[in-house]
Tab-separated table of C-alpha atoms in Angstrom:
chain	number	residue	atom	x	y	z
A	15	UNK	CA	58.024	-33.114	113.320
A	16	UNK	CA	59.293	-35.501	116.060
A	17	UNK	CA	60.570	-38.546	114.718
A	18	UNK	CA	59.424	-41.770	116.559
A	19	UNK	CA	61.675	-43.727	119.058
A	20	UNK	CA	61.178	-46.880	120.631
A	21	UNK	CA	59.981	-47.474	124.284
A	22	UNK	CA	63.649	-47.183	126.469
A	23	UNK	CA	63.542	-49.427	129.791
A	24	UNK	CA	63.347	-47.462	133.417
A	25	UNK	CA	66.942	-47.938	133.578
A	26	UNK	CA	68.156	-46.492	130.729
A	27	UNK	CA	65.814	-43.788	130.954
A	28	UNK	CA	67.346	-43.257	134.940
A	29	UNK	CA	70.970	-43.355	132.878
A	30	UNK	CA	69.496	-40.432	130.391
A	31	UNK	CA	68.232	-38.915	133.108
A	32	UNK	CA	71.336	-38.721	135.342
A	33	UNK	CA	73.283	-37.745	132.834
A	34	UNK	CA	71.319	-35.166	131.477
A	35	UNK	CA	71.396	-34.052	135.116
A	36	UNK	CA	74.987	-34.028	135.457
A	37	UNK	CA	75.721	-32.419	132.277
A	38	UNK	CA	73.100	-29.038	132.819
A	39	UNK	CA	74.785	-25.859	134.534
A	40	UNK	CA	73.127	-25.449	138.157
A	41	UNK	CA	70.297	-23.527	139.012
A	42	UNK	CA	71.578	-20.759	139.747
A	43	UNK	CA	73.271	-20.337	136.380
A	44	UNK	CA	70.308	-21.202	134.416
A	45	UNK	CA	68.743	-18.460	136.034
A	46	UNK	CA	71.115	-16.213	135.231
A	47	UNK	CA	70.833	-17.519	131.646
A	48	UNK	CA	66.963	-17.457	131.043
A	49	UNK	CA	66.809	-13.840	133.421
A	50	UNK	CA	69.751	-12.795	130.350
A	51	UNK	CA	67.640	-14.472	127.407
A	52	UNK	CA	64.529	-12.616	128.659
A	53	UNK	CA	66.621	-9.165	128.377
A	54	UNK	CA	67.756	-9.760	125.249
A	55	UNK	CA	64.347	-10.586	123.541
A	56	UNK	CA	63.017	-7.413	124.913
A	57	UNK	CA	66.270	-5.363	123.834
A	58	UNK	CA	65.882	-7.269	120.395
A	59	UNK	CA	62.309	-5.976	120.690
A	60	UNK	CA	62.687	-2.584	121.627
A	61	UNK	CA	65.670	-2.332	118.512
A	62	UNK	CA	62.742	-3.626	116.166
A	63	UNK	CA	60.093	-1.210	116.703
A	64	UNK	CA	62.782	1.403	116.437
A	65	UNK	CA	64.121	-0.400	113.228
A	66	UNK	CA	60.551	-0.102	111.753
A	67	UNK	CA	60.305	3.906	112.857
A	68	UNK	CA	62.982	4.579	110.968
A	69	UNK	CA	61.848	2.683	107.962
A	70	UNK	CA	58.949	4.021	107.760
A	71	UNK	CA	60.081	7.726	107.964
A	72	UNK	CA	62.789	6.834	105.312
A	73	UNK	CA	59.849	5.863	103.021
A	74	UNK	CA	57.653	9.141	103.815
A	75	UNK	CA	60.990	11.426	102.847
A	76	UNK	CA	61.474	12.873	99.920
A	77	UNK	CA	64.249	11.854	97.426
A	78	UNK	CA	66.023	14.741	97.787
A	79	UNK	CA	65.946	14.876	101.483
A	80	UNK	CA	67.337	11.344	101.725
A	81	UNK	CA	70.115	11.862	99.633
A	82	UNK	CA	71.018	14.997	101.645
A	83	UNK	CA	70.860	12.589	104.548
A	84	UNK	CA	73.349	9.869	102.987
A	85	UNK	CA	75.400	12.625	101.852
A	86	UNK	CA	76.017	14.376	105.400
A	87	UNK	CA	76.619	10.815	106.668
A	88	UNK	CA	79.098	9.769	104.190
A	89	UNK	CA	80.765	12.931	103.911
A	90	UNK	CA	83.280	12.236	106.941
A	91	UNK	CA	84.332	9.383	105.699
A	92	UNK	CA	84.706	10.957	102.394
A	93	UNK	CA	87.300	12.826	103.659
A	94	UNK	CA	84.515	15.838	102.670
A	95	UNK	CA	83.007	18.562	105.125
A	96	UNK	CA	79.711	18.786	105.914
A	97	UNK	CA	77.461	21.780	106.065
C-alpha cells in the first residue's frame, strides 16, 4: 500500500528528477542489467520445472529404491565404495 505524500512544487520535483537522473547507471548498462535479469528468471525457471521433476519422481519411488539412491550418493563421502 502506497503511503500518501503531499503535492511537491515543479522545482523540487525538477531537483528529484535530476537527481534521480544523475544517480541511474546509463542506458546502456541498464540494458545489460534488465537483458541479465530476463536470463536469470528464465534460468530460475527452467531449474524449477526440473526441481519439480525430480520431486515428483522421488515421491513415485519406492522406499527401498530411495534409500539405495541416498546410499550410493553418500557412500563417497563415507569414505565407503559403491556398487
Amino acid at each position: 500500500m502506497a503511503l500518501p505524500t503531499a503535492p511537491k512544487s515543479p522545482e523540487i520535483r525538477a531537483r528529484i528528477s535530476a537527481a534521480t537522473k544523475a544517480a541511474m547507471p546509463s542506458q546502456e548498462v541498464r540494458a545489460r542489467i534488465s537483458q541479465r535479469t530476463k536470463e536469470g528468471m528464465a534460468a530460475a525457471s527452467g531449474a524449477m520445472d526440473e526441481s519439480r521433476l525430480l520431486r515428483t519422481a522421488w515421491r513415485a519411488a519406492r522406499p527401498s529404491v530411495r534409500k539405495r539412491f541416498l546410499d550410493e550418493l553418500f557412500a563417497p563421502a563415507c569414505g565407503e565404495a559403491s556398487e
